[in-house]
Amino acid sequence: MKNKHLIISFLLLFLSFMLVACTDEKTGEKETNKENETAGETEKAPDKEIYPFDHSEKYTITGMTFRFGDPPPLSSPGLDMINERFNVDYKPEIIPQGDYVEKSSAIVASGSMPDLVGFQAGDTRFYQWAEDGAFLPLDDYLSHYATLGKIPDYIYNSFKVNGKIYGIPRYSQPFPLTPIIRKDWLDKLGLEVPTNYEELEEIAIAFTKEDPDGNGKADTYGVAIGENINPSFNMGTYWDFNAWYHQNDNGDFIPGIISNGRKDLIQFFANLYKEGAMTKDFAVLDWASTNNEFYSGKAGIFVGGVSGMSQEYFEGLLSINPDAELVAIPPFEAPDKSKGFTMGSGNSGILALNAKLAEDEGKIYRALELVDFGKTYFPAEKKNPQNADFDFYLGKEGTGYNMENGLPVQVPTFSSEGLSPSTYFLDNREQVPEDAAINYADSYTLPELKEMTVTLQEMFESNQMYIDPSHGVLSPTNQEKGTDLMQFLINEQSKMIAGQRPVSDWDALVEEYLAKGGEAIIKETNEGIKAKGYTEREWK
Amino acid sequence: MFKSSGGERVMEIVNNILLLLITVTMLFPFLYIFSVSFSSISDVLNSDFLLWPKDWVTDAYTYILGSDQFIRSLWVTVYVTVVGTFVNLVFTSTMAYSLTRNIIGQRLILFLVLFTLLFSAGMIPTYIIVKETGLLNSLWALIIPVAISPFNLIIMTQFFKGIPEELTEAAVIDGANDIQIFSKIILPLSKPALAAFGLFYAVGHWNSYFSGVLYLNDPAKWPIQVILRQIVIVNEPNAALGGHAAMVEALPPPETVQMAAILLATLPILIVYPFLQKHFAKGVMLGSVKG
């Protein structure tokens, strides 16, 4: 009998532990937020004006962010250089991108949110936590800094919560990835660069059936494409699944993924699939394999961008097809006479400051100084050892980098051995000013790649670009269900391409989407768009 | 021996063919990995399928073995596996043995063990415990939180219960205390079980990856699986999440290097198996109680 009581009481005890464990995550966050709120409220008026760049006091500054490559070591010459220059004890925690969401959530839930917190673009936690008061409003500080102060308001607008700026954008160039084509194959078959989807379809089929590489084998095809119908091969905003361009009967914007433009595009792919003119097993091909289809000389149509292209891939293609020449396909004129691609959101990540910093203004200034320096833009003529800041940033000539043909080339171990301070800045992507005249081809050494980059840049600069009204607009339903809904649509549309579901089912699919939450997403997003004051479609 | 009938022979042949097929499907991926890792990059790109290298190239291996990180993380994993498995076996076997004796609260403890088997605390509470006990960024964070697997504990308890009482009684009459009984009688008789659980634990340690990422901030302390993932997994732009993904933020190394890394990271733990295998087959009761 006694034993039974014991067991029951233990069980109860355990259950209560369980409950605590389950709710811990929430309370952990809430508690820190409470502290933050009180800290925020007791913002004492500084008794004396602090000079933002005063380095007399030493601060410990912690931070965390994601990295696509390998994180640098925890102690290294590069880190020492930062500590010395800014008089800080800087402790950045750099986490592999694939695990960032989980690990950063655990760190924050355990009550140790660092001073600087990085987010990937579109991470909704940034907005939720800002809403909960976990971050510091930055409006009063940004103007002191050479780089942060120059970022245009319309970009900061995406990181405002309740009218205050909480996030610093990580730069991303505004030009999207757009379709490119094998010019040498076109020439061989006597074809022209396409100007509409009918021509593109003909070309893709010709690439499949007319032996464009002239090796006598049927080993080529048209469009290289992988899982999630990626790349999407939209030849303009009208067909862009990601842009809010089309409007429904009430004049509300709708997401491109359910628009008629997208429907035409899916039909186009379905035709190609029937003809074998696109990647057969596209539904299960990851990004690297999709690249491989194109850069191994199998497919003739893919996408490219003005930056971030891989020279290695390109060299691989040239080793197989020495004559390979890639050119950009200019945007097609849409049925509504619009022409042009969609402009990027202007950010590839977000950095926020912990609200606890409000207790010490000096520390805010120092932390922002670090952030600002990491984002400094060096024009081409200043990327050399004569520029002390640049020399510091890459870890001194001869140690962190070497000059080759007038271009700085980082030593292979600059990050793995932490030789260069640049690798420790949480946001180390240079913030290119609006008016900077960049020649994107400068960053490559391979002549063929330079040529392709030039064609892309000329194409972008000679065409208008659409400004997507949905950037920086928050829809709670979208945060909750958006990703799943998008995945659902993409899966169904993949079936349509492969002929497992007729394209004539399109309207039924759209209805399904609207019923599952799409309706609410459209309503909320349009409220946000109106609140931004965006009414007419804007092109730039 | 009986003469086998025709039907039995057919059965045996079919059986062998099936087993052979299964074996081939298991070995096939390894053969593919092996071949790709010794091929040149252009061969891999140009052929849809490789089952044997056209010409033998060891570039991939020189590349990997040339980086300190790979070798260092291999040692980290060896250390965690050896120390961790030892800790696992000591704690699991002692606790399992205690649970076979009539101790106070035995049933309650068993109940609690079962409870953790059914309900786990979840990542964040565990993270908080590791953090508050000061194990963050220490290799012990990969060992202590997983010192006892409840599942293995319960099986081991059952195993110990299967050892005849008479043996321990005889030892008690000879004046042995609990520790002596455990170390001189129970453990030697449990070699097959210890080998089996040792293997489970070792493979678990070898393959564990997420706790390495979660608890260790210092890349120098990362186990091999984390490094492997960094080498092999490409950071995919997620089309469903939208945004204009960059082409590839950090290029994955060529496929040959990826395959060589997989092979180097898997081989050591594969080699352990044959050495433990001989213990599995031995009868449990060999040379104890003659029935």
Coordinates of C-alpha atoms in Angstrom, one line a residue, chain B residues 19-240:
Chain B
L19 CA 20.7 -13.3 -48.9
L20 CA 23.3 -12.7 -51.6
L21 CA 21.1 -10.1 -53.2
I22 CA 20.6 -8.3 -49.9
T23 CA 24.3 -8.4 -49.3
V24 CA 24.9 -6.9 -52.7
T25 CA 22.5 -4.1 -52.1
M26 CA 24.3 -3.3 -48.8
L27 CA 27.8 -3.4 -50.3
F28 CA 26.9 -1.6 -53.5
P29 CA 26.8 2.0 -52.1
F30 CA 30.1 1.4 -50.4
L31 CA 31.6 0.2 -53.7
Y32 CA 30.2 3.2 -55.5
I33 CA 31.6 5.6 -52.8
F34 CA 35.0 3.8 -53.0
S35 CA 35.1 4.0 -56.8
V36 CA 34.2 7.7 -57.0
S37 CA 36.7 8.6 -54.3
F38 CA 39.5 7.2 -56.3
S39 CA 38.4 8.6 -59.6
S40 CA 39.3 11.9 -61.3
I41 CA 36.7 14.7 -61.2
S42 CA 36.3 14.7 -64.9
D43 CA 35.6 11.0 -65.0
V44 CA 32.9 11.5 -62.4
L45 CA 31.3 14.3 -64.2
N46 CA 31.4 12.6 -67.6
S47 CA 30.0 9.2 -66.6
D48 CA 26.5 8.7 -65.2
F49 CA 27.7 5.8 -63.2
L50 CA 31.0 4.5 -61.9
L51 CA 31.5 1.0 -60.5
W52 CA 35.3 0.9 -60.8
P53 CA 37.7 3.8 -61.2
K54 CA 38.9 4.2 -64.8
D55 CA 42.3 5.4 -63.6
W56 CA 43.3 5.6 -60.0
V57 CA 43.6 9.1 -58.6
T58 CA 44.3 9.8 -54.9
D59 CA 43.9 13.5 -55.1
A60 CA 40.8 13.5 -52.9
Y61 CA 42.7 11.7 -50.2
T62 CA 45.7 14.0 -50.3
Y63 CA 43.3 16.9 -50.1
I64 CA 41.4 15.6 -47.0
L65 CA 44.4 14.2 -45.1
G66 CA 46.2 17.4 -45.8
S67 CA 43.8 19.3 -43.7
D68 CA 44.5 19.3 -40.0
Q69 CA 40.8 19.6 -39.2
F70 CA 39.8 16.3 -40.6
I71 CA 42.4 14.3 -38.8
R72 CA 41.9 16.3 -35.6
S73 CA 38.2 15.7 -35.6
L74 CA 38.8 12.0 -36.3
W75 CA 40.9 11.9 -33.1
V76 CA 38.2 13.7 -31.2
T77 CA 35.6 11.1 -32.3
V78 CA 37.9 8.3 -31.4
Y79 CA 38.4 9.8 -28.0
V80 CA 34.7 10.3 -27.4
T81 CA 33.9 6.8 -28.7
V82 CA 36.5 5.0 -26.5
V83 CA 35.9 7.0 -23.3
G84 CA 32.2 7.3 -23.9
T85 CA 31.7 3.6 -24.5
F86 CA 33.7 2.8 -21.4
V87 CA 31.6 5.2 -19.4
N88 CA 28.4 3.7 -21.0
L89 CA 29.3 0.2 -20.1
V90 CA 30.4 0.9 -16.6
F91 CA 27.3 2.8 -15.7
T92 CA 24.9 0.6 -17.6
S93 CA 26.2 -2.7 -16.3
T94 CA 26.5 -1.6 -12.7
M95 CA 23.0 -0.1 -12.7
A96 CA 21.6 -3.0 -14.5
Y97 CA 23.1 -5.4 -12.0
S98 CA 21.9 -3.4 -9.0
L99 CA 18.4 -3.6 -10.5
T100 CA 18.5 -7.4 -10.5
R101 CA 19.2 -7.5 -6.7
N102 CA 16.5 -6.9 -4.1
I103 CA 17.3 -3.3 -3.3
I104 CA 14.9 -0.7 -1.8
G105 CA 12.9 1.2 -4.4
Q106 CA 13.9 -1.1 -7.1
R107 CA 10.6 -1.1 -8.8
L108 CA 10.3 2.7 -8.6
I109 CA 13.7 3.2 -10.2
L110 CA 12.8 0.8 -13.0
F111 CA 9.6 2.7 -13.4
L112 CA 11.5 6.0 -13.7
V113 CA 13.8 4.5 -16.2
L114 CA 10.9 3.3 -18.3
F115 CA 9.4 6.8 -18.0
T116 CA 12.4 8.4 -19.6
L117 CA 12.2 5.8 -22.3
L118 CA 8.8 7.0 -23.2
F119 CA 9.1 10.7 -22.6
S120 CA 12.2 12.6 -23.3
A121 CA 12.7 16.1 -22.0
G122 CA 13.4 17.7 -25.4
M123 CA 16.3 19.6 -26.8
I124 CA 16.0 22.9 -24.9
P125 CA 15.7 21.6 -21.3
T126 CA 18.6 19.2 -22.0
Y127 CA 20.6 22.1 -23.4
I128 CA 19.9 24.1 -20.2
I129 CA 21.0 21.3 -18.0
V130 CA 24.3 20.9 -20.0
K131 CA 24.8 24.6 -19.8
E132 CA 24.1 25.0 -16.1
T133 CA 26.3 22.0 -15.2
G134 CA 29.2 23.8 -17.0
L135 CA 29.6 21.1 -19.7
L136 CA 29.2 23.5 -22.6
N137 CA 32.2 23.4 -25.0
S138 CA 33.6 20.3 -23.3
L139 CA 33.8 16.9 -24.8
W140 CA 32.1 15.5 -21.7
A141 CA 28.9 17.1 -23.0
L142 CA 28.9 14.3 -25.6
I143 CA 29.5 11.6 -23.0
I144 CA 27.7 12.3 -19.7
P145 CA 24.2 13.2 -20.9
V146 CA 24.1 9.9 -22.8
A147 CA 25.9 7.8 -20.2
I148 CA 23.0 5.3 -19.8
S149 CA 20.5 4.4 -22.5
P150 CA 17.3 3.3 -20.8
F151 CA 16.6 0.8 -23.5
N152 CA 19.9 -0.9 -23.2
L153 CA 19.7 -0.8 -19.4
I154 CA 16.4 -2.7 -19.4
I155 CA 17.7 -5.3 -21.8
M156 CA 20.8 -5.7 -19.8
T157 CA 18.8 -6.1 -16.6
Q158 CA 16.9 -8.9 -18.3
F159 CA 20.1 -10.5 -19.4
F160 CA 21.6 -10.5 -15.9
K161 CA 18.4 -12.0 -14.6
G162 CA 18.9 -14.9 -16.9
I163 CA 22.2 -15.8 -15.2
P164 CA 21.3 -18.7 -12.8
E165 CA 20.9 -17.7 -9.1
E166 CA 22.9 -20.8 -8.1
L167 CA 26.1 -19.1 -9.3
T168 CA 25.8 -16.1 -7.1
E169 CA 24.6 -18.2 -4.2
A170 CA 27.7 -20.4 -4.6
A171 CA 29.8 -17.3 -4.6
V172 CA 28.1 -15.9 -1.5
I173 CA 28.8 -19.2 0.3
D174 CA 32.4 -18.8 -0.7
G175 CA 32.4 -15.4 1.0
A176 CA 32.3 -13.1 -1.9
N177 CA 30.8 -9.6 -1.6
D178 CA 28.6 -7.9 -4.2
I179 CA 31.4 -6.2 -6.0
Q180 CA 33.4 -9.5 -6.3
I181 CA 30.3 -11.3 -7.5
F182 CA 29.7 -8.6 -10.1
S183 CA 33.3 -8.4 -11.3
K184 CA 34.3 -12.1 -11.1
I185 CA 31.2 -13.9 -12.0
I186 CA 28.6 -11.7 -13.7
L187 CA 30.8 -9.7 -16.0
P188 CA 32.8 -12.6 -17.4
L189 CA 29.6 -14.4 -18.1
S190 CA 28.2 -11.3 -19.8
K191 CA 30.9 -10.8 -22.4
P192 CA 28.4 -11.3 -25.3
A193 CA 26.0 -8.7 -23.9
L194 CA 28.8 -6.3 -23.1
A195 CA 30.2 -6.7 -26.6
A196 CA 26.8 -6.2 -28.2
F197 CA 26.0 -3.1 -26.1
G198 CA 29.5 -1.8 -26.5
L199 CA 29.1 -2.0 -30.2
F200 CA 25.7 -0.2 -30.1
Y201 CA 27.1 2.5 -27.9
A202 CA 30.3 2.9 -29.9
V203 CA 28.4 3.2 -33.2
G204 CA 26.1 5.7 -31.5
H205 CA 29.0 7.8 -30.4
W206 CA 30.7 7.6 -33.7
N207 CA 27.6 8.7 -35.6
S208 CA 26.4 11.3 -33.1
Y209 CA 26.5 14.7 -34.7
F210 CA 23.8 17.1 -33.5
S211 CA 25.1 17.2 -29.9
G212 CA 28.5 18.1 -31.3
V213 CA 27.0 21.1 -33.1
L214 CA 24.8 22.0 -30.2
Y215 CA 27.2 21.9 -27.2
L216 CA 30.6 22.7 -28.7
N217 CA 31.3 26.2 -29.9
D218 CA 34.9 25.5 -30.7
P219 CA 35.3 24.1 -34.2
A220 CA 38.6 22.5 -33.0
K221 CA 36.5 20.1 -30.8
W222 CA 34.0 19.0 -33.4
P223 CA 33.6 15.3 -34.0
I224 CA 34.0 13.9 -37.4
Q225 CA 30.4 13.8 -38.3
V226 CA 30.0 17.5 -38.0
I227 CA 33.0 18.0 -40.3
L228 CA 31.7 15.4 -42.7
R229 CA 28.4 17.2 -42.9
Q230 CA 30.2 20.5 -43.6
I231 CA 32.0 18.8 -46.4
V232 CA 29.2 16.8 -48.0
I233 CA 26.0 18.8 -47.4
V234 CA 25.5 21.7 -49.7
N235 CA 23.7 24.6 -48.3
E236 CA 20.6 24.5 -50.3
P237 CA 18.8 27.7 -51.3
N238 CA 15.3 26.8 -50.3
A239 CA 13.0 27.7 -53.2
A240 CA 10.0 27.3 -51.0

